[in-house]
C-alpha positions as semicolon CSV with decimal commas, in nm:
position;residue;x (nm);y (nm);z (nm)
1;M;1,468;-0,243;-1,877
2;K;1,327;-0,516;-1,660
3;G;1,257;-0,428;-1,301
4;F;1,210;-0,109;-1,104
5;V;1,495;0,115;-0,988
6;K;1,391;0,451;-0,843
7;N;1,411;0,648;-0,518
8;I;1,111;0,497;-0,338
9;E;1,133;0,735;-0,042
10;E;1,112;1,038;-0,272
11;L;0,823;0,887;-0,468
12;A;0,633;0,796;-0,151
13;V;0,676;1,140;0,007
14;K;0,556;1,318;-0,310
15;N;0,258;1,086;-0,362
16;G;-0,086;1,234;-0,294
17;E;-0,295;0,940;-0,416
18;F;-0,466;0,699;-0,178
19;R;-0,326;0,414;-0,389
20;Q;-0,098;0,411;-0,693
21;V;0,041;0,088;-0,837
22;L;0,398;0,159;-0,952
23;Y;0,523;-0,178;-1,068
24;T;0,383;-0,527;-1,101
25;A;0,603;-0,832;-1,141
26;K;0,483;-1,191;-1,165
27;H;0,517;-1,257;-0,789
28;C;0,535;-0,910;-0,630
29;Q;0,376;-0,565;-0,662
30;L;0,495;-0,219;-0,549
31;V;0,226;0,034;-0,450
32;L;0,238;0,389;-0,310
33;M;-0,021;0,500;-0,056
34;S;-0,110;0,826;0,116
35;L;-0,351;0,840;0,410
36;E;-0,500;1,171;0,516
37;P;-0,525;1,252;0,889
38;K;-0,772;1,014;1,061
39;E;-0,792;0,802;0,742
40;E;-0,724;0,429;0,736
41;I;-0,687;0,158;0,474
42;G;-0,975;-0,030;0,637
43;A;-0,961;-0,366;0,811
44;E;-0,893;-0,642;0,559
45;V;-0,761;-0,994;0,521
46;H;-0,560;-1,115;0,220
47;K;-0,458;-1,459;0,098
48;L;-0,115;-1,307;0,029
49;D;0,170;-1,151;0,224
50;Q;0,197;-0,773;0,249
51;F;0,477;-0,539;0,359
52;F;0,434;-0,170;0,452
53;R;0,705;0,092;0,503
54;V;0,614;0,433;0,652
55;E;0,813;0,725;0,509
56;E;0,627;1,018;0,673
57;G;0,356;1,058;0,933
58;S;0,240;0,853;1,229
59;G;-0,039;0,619;1,320
60;E;-0,114;0,263;1,416
61;A;-0,072;-0,079;1,265
62;V;-0,342;-0,321;1,374
63;L;-0,265;-0,691;1,321
64;D;-0,523;-0,939;1,449
65;G;-0,643;-0,683;1,704
66;V;-0,297;-0,586;1,834
67;R;-0,239;-0,211;1,797
68;T;0,117;-0,085;1,756
69;P;0,219;0,280;1,714
70;I;0,410;0,339;1,389
71;S;0,589;0,637;1,234
72;A;0,849;0,720;0,971
73;G;1,099;0,437;0,934
74;F;0,865;0,163;1,056
75;A;0,807;-0,155;0,859
76;V;0,501;-0,374;0,900
77;L;0,489;-0,728;0,764
78;V;0,142;-0,877;0,740
79;P;0,134;-1,253;0,682
80;A;-0,142;-1,402;0,468
81;G;-0,462;-1,452;0,667
82;A;-0,397;-1,177;0,924
83;N;-0,673;-0,922;0,979
84;H;-0,495;-0,589;0,944
85;N;-0,540;-0,215;0,918
86;I;-0,312;0,089;0,893
87;I;-0,455;0,401;1,057
88;N;-0,325;0,757;1,028
89;S;-0,381;0,896;1,378
90;G;-0,156;1,196;1,320
91;G;-0,230;1,548;1,201
92;A;-0,046;1,522;0,867
93;P;-0,070;1,281;0,573
94;M;0,092;0,942;0,623
95;K;0,314;0,853;0,327
96;L;0,395;0,488;0,278
97;Y;0,453;0,216;0,026
98;T;0,348;-0,144;0,027
99;L;0,459;-0,465;-0,140
100;Y;0,208;-0,737;-0,216
101;S;0,331;-1,088;-0,279
102;P;0,178;-1,204;-0,507
103;P;0,024;-0,895;-0,675
104;N;-0,317;-0,780;-0,554
105;H;-0,419;-0,492;-0,784
106;R;-0,443;-0,431;-1,158
107;D;-0,113;-0,293;-1,289
108;G;-0,106;0,088;-1,315
109;V;-0,426;0,146;-1,119
110;V;-0,460;0,481;-0,940
111;H;-0,724;0,549;-0,675
112;H;-0,731;0,915;-0,576
113;T;-0,928;0,850;-0,255
114;R;-1,029;0,558;-0,035
115;A;-1,385;0,602;-0,166
116;D;-1,253;0,558;-0,522
117;A;-1,072;0,241;-0,414
118;E;-1,381;0,098;-0,245
119;A;-1,598;0,178;-0,548
120;D;-1,356;0,003;-0,786
121;N;-1,383;-0,373;-0,766
122;E;-1,058;-0,423;-0,957
123;H;-0,817;-0,707;-0,880
124;F;-0,492;-0,830;-1,029
125;D;-0,568;-0,961;-1,378
126;G;-0,238;-1,141;-1,441
127;K;-0,086;-0,857;-1,648
128;T;0,254;-0,734;-1,532
129;T;0,429;-0,404;-1,598
130;E;0,675;-0,557;-1,847
């Protein structure tokens, strides 16, 4: 089968990993994320577009210094070149998924914690899921 067809809300809510790459296509990548209370992805800038969807929890999206409260059901679209961060300011884990276009991470990579992600200098190597 080519493509990815699964219940993304269910997968996101069950995910306990900081980052888990689910599927990598040539021009897009699907990644689950889970942020513990008071955890953040860390301010970053990409040369690609990124989309976030929050399934559980609450926090803030910061885009070029503008802070916006977010919670379950919110979508955040980060255009290439925007300084951005997602912060879990709530008392429970924030469950979300993100789409990178084009891909940003090595296919299948799993980072259990933010520290694991920061210690791993991996980047998309051109290999897709299929």
